[in-house]
mmCIF file with all atom_site columns, C-alpha atoms in Angstrom:
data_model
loop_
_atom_site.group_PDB
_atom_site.id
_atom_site.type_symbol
_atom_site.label_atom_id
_atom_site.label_alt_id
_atom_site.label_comp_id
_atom_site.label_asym_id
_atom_site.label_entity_id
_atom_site.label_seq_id
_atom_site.pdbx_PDB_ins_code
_atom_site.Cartn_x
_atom_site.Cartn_y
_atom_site.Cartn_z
_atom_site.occupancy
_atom_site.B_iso_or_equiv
_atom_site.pdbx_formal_charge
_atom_site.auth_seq_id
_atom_site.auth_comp_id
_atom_site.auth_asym_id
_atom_site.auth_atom_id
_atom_site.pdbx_PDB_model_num
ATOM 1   C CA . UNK A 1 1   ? -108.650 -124.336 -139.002 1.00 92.00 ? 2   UNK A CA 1
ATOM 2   C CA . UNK A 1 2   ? -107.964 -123.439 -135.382 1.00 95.00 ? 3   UNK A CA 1
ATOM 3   C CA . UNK A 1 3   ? -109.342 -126.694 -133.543 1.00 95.00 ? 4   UNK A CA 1
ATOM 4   C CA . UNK A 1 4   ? -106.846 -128.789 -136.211 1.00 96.00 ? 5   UNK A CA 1
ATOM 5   C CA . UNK A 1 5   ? -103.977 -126.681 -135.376 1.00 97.00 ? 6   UNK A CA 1
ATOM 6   C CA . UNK A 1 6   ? -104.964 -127.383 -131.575 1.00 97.00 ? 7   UNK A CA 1
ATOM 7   C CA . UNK A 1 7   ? -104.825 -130.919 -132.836 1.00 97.00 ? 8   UNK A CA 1
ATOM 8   C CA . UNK A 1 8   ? -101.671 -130.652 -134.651 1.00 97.00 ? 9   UNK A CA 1
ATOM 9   C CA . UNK A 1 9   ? -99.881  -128.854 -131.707 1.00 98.00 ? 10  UNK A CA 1
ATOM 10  C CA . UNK A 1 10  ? -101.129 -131.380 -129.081 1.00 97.00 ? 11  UNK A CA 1
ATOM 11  C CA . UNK A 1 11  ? -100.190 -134.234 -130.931 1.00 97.00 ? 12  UNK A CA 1
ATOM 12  C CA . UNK A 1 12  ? -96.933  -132.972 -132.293 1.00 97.00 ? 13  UNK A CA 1
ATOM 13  C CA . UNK A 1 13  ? -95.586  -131.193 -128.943 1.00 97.00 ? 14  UNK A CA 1
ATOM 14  C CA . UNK A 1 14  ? -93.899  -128.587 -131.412 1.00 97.00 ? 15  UNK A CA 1
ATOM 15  C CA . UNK A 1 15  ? -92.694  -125.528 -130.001 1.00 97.00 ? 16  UNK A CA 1
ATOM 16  C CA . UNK A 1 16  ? -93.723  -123.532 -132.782 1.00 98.00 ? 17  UNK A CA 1
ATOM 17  C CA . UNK A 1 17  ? -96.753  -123.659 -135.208 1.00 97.00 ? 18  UNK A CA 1
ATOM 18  C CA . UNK A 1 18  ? -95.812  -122.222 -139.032 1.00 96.00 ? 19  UNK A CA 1
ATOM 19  C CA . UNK A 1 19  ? -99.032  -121.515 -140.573 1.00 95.00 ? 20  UNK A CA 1
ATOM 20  C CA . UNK A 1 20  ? -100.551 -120.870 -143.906 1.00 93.00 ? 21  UNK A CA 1
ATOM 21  C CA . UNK A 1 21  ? -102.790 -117.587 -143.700 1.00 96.00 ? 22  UNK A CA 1
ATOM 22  C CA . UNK A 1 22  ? -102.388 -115.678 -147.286 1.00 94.00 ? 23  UNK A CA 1
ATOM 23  C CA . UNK A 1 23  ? -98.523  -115.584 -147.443 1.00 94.00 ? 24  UNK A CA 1
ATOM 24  C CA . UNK A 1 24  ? -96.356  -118.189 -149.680 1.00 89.00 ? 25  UNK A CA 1
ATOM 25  C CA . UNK A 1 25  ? -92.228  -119.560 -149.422 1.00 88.00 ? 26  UNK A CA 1
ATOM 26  C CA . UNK A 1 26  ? -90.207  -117.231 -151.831 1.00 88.00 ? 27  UNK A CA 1
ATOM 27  C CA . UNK A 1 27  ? -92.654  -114.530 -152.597 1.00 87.00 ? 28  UNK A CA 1
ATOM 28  C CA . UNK A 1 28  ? -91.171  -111.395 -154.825 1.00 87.00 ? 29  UNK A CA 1
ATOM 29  C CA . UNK A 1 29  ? -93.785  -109.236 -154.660 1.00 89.00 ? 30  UNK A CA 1
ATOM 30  C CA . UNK A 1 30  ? -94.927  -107.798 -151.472 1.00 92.00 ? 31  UNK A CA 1
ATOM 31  C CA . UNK A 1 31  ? -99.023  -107.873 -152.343 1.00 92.00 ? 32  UNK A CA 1
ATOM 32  C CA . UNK A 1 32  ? -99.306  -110.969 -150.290 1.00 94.00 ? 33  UNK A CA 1
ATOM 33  C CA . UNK A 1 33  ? -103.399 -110.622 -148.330 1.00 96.00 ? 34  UNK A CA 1
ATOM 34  C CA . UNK A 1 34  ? -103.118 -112.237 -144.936 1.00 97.00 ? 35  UNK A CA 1
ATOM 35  C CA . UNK A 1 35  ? -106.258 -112.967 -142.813 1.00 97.00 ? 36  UNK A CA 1
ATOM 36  C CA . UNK A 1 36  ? -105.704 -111.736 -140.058 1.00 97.00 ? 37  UNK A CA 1
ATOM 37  C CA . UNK A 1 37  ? -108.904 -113.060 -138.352 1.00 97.00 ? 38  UNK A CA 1
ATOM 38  C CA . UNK A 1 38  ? -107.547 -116.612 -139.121 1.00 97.00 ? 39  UNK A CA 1
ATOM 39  C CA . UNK A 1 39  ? -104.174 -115.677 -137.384 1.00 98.00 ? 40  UNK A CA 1
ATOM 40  C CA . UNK A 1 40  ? -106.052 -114.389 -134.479 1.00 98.00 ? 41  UNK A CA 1
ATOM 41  C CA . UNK A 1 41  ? -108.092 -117.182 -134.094 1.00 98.00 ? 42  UNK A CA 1
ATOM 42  C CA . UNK A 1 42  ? -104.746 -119.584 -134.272 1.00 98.00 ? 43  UNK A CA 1
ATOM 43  C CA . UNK A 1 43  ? -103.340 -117.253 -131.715 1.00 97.00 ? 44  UNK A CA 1
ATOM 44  C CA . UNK A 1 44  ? -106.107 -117.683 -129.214 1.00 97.00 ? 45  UNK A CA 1
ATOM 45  C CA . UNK A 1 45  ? -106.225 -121.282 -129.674 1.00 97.00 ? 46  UNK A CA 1
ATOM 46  C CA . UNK A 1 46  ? -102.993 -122.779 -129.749 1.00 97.00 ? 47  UNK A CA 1
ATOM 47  C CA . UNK A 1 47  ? -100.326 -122.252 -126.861 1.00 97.00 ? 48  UNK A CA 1
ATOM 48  C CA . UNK A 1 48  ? -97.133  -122.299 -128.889 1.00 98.00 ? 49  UNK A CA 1
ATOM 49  C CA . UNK A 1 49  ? -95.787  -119.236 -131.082 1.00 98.00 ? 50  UNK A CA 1
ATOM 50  C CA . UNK A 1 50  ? -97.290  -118.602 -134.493 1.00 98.00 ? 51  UNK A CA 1
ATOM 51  C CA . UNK A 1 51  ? -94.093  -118.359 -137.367 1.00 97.00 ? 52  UNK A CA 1
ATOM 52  C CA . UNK A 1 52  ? -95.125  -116.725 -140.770 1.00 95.00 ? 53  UNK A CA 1
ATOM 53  C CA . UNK A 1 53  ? -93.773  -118.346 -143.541 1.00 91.00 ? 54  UNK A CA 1
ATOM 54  C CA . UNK A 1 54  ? -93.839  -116.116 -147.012 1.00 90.00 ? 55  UNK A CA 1
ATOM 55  C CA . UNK A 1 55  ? -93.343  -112.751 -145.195 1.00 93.00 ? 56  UNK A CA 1
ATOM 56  C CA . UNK A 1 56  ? -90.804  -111.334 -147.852 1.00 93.00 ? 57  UNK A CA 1
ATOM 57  C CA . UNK A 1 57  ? -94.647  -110.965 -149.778 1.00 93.00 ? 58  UNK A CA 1
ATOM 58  C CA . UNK A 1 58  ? -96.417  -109.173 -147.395 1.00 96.00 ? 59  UNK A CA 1
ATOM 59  C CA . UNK A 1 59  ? -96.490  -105.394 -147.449 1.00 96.00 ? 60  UNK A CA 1
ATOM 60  C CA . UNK A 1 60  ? -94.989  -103.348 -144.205 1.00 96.00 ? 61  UNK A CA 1
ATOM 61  C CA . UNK A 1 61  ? -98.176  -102.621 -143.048 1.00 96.00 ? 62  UNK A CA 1
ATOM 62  C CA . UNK A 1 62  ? -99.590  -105.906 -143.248 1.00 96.00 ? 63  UNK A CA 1
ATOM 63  C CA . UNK A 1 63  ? -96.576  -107.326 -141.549 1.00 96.00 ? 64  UNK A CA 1
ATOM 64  C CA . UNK A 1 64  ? -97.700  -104.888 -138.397 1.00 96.00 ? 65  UNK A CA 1
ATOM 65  C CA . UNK A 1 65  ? -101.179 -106.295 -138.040 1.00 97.00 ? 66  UNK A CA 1
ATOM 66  C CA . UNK A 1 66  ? -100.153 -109.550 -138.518 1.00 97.00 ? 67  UNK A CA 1
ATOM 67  C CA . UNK A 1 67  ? -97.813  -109.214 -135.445 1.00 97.00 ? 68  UNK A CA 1
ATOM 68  C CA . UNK A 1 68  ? -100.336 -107.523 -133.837 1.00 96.00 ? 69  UNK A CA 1
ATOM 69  C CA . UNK A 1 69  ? -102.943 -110.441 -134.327 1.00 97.00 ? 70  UNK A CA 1
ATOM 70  C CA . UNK A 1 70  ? -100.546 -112.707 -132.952 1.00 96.00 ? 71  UNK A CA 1
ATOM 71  C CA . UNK A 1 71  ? -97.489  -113.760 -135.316 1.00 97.00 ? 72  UNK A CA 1
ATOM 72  C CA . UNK A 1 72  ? -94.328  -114.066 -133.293 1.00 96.00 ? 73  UNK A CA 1
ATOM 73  C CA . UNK A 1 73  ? -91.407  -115.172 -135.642 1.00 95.00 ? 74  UNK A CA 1
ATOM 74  C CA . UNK A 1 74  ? -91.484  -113.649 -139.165 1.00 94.00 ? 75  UNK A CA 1
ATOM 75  C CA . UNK A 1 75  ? -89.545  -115.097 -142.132 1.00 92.00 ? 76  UNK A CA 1
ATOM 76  C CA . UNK A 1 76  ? -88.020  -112.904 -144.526 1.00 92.00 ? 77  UNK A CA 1
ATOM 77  C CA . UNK A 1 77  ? -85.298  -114.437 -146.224 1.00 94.00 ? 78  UNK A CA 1
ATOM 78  C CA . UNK A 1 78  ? -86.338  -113.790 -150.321 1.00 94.00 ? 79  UNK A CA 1
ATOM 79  C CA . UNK A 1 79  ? -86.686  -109.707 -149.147 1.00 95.00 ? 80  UNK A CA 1
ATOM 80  C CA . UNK A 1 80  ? -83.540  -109.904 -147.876 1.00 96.00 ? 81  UNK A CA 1
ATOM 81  C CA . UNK A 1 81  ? -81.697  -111.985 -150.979 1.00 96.00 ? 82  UNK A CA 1
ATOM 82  C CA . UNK A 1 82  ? -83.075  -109.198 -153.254 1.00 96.00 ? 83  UNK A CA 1
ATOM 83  C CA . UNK A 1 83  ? -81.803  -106.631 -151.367 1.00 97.00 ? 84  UNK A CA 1
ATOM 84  C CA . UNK A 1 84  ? -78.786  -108.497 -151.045 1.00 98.00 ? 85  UNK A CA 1
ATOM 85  C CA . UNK A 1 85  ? -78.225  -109.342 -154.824 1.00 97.00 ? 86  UNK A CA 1
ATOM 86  C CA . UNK A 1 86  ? -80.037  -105.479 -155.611 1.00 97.00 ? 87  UNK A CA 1
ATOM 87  C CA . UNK A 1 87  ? -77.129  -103.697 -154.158 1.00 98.00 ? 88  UNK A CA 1
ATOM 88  C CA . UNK A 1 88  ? -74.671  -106.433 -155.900 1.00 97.00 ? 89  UNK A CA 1
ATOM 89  C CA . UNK A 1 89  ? -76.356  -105.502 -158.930 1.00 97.00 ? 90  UNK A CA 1
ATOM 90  C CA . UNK A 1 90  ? -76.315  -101.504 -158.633 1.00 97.00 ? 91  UNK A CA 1
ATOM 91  C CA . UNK A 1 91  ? -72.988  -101.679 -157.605 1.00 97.00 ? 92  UNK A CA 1
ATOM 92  C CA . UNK A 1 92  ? -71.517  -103.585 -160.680 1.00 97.00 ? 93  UNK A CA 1
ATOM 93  C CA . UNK A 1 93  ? -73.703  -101.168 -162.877 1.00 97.00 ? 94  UNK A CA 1
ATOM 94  C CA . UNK A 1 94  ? -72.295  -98.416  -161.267 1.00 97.00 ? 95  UNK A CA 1
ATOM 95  C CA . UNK A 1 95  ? -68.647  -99.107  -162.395 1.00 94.00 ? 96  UNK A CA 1
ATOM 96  C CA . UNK A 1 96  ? -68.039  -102.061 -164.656 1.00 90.00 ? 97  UNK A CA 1
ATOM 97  C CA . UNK A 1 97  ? -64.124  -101.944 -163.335 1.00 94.00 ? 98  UNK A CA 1
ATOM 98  C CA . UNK A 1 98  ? -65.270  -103.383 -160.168 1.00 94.00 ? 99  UNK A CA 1
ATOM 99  C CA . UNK A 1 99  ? -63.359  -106.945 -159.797 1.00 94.00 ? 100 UNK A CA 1
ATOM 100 C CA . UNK A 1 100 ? -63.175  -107.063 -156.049 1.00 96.00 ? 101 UNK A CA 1
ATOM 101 C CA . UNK A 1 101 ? -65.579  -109.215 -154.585 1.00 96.00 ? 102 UNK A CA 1
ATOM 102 C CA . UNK A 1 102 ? -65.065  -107.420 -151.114 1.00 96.00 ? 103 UNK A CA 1
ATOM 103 C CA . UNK A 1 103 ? -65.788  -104.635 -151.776 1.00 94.00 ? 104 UNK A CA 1
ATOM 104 C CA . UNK A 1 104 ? -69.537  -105.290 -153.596 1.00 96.00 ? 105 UNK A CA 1
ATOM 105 C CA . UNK A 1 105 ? -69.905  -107.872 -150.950 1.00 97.00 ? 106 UNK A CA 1
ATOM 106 C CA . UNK A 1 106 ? -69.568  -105.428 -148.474 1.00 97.00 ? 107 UNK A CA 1
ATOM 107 C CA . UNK A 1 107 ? -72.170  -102.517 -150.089 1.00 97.00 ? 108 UNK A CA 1
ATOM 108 C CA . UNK A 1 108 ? -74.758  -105.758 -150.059 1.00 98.00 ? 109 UNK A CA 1
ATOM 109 C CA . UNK A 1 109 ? -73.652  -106.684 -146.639 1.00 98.00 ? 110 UNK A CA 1
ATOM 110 C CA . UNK A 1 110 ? -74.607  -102.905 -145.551 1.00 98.00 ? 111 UNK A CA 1
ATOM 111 C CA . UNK A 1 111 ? -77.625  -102.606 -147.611 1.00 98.00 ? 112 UNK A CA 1
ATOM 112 C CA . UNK A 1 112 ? -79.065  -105.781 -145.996 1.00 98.00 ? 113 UNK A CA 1
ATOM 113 C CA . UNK A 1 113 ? -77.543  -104.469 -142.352 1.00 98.00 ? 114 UNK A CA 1
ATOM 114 C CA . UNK A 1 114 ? -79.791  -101.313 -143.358 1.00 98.00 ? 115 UNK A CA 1
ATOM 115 C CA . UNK A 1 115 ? -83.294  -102.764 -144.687 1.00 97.00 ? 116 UNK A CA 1
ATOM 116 C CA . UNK A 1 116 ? -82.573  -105.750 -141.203 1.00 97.00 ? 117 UNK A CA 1
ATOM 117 C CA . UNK A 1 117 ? -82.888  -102.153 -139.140 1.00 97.00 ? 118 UNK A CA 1
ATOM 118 C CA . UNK A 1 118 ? -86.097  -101.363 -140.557 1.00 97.00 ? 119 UNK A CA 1
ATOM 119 C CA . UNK A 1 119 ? -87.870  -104.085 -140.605 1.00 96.00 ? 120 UNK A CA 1
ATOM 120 C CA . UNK A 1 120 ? -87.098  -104.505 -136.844 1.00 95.00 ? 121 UNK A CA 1
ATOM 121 C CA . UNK A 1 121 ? -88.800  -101.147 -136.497 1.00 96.00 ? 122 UNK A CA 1
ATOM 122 C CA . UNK A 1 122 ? -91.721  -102.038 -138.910 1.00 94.00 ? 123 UNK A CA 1
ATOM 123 C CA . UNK A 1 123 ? -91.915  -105.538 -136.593 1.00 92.00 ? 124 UNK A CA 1
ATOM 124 C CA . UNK A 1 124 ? -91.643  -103.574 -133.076 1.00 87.00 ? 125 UNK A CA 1
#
């Protein structure tokens, strides 16, 4: 509720405010529903940055509005450890010979370089 979070923030003097609006920690799927009426609410009531928690769950599009109503630091860190272990995986399928650490490391390093450059440009 906004006038807690007001609460919370005054009481706390935290420079950021993570809050629960739809999304959850380690999320797989991204069919996460965020209400974005809540987040703009929080936004206009609180004077510190909103952080979304769970965002590896919420569709691209989602992600957008949320931003848009207010979020300002966006957590993805499951969506990029799939991606990460994804292109691991598809690489090793690819060619069972494949011993070298580097060089899978490096197609997961580049795949998560790659989907990083999206979502920036999903986020903008």
């Amino acid at each position: 509720r906004p006038h807690e979070a007001v609460d919370y923030v005054a009481r706390t003097g935290v420079d950021a405010l993570a809050v629960a609006v739809g999304s959850s920690h380690a999320m797989t799927t991204r069919d996460a529903v965020l209400d974005l009426e809540l987040i703009s609410a929080l936004r206009a009531a609180v004077p510190v940055p909103l952080v979304l928690h769970g965002s590896s769950g919420v569709p691209d599009e989602t992600l957008r509005a949320a931003v848009r109503h207010g979020m300002k630091k966006i957590n993805i860190a499951t969506h990029l450890n799939k991606t990460f272990t994804g292109a691991i995986r598809d690489h090793l399928a690819a060619d069972e010979r494949v011993v070298d650490s580097r060089v899978y490391l490096a197609t997961a390093r580049t795949a998560v370089a790659t989907e990083v450059t999206r979502l920036l440009k999903v986020l903008a």
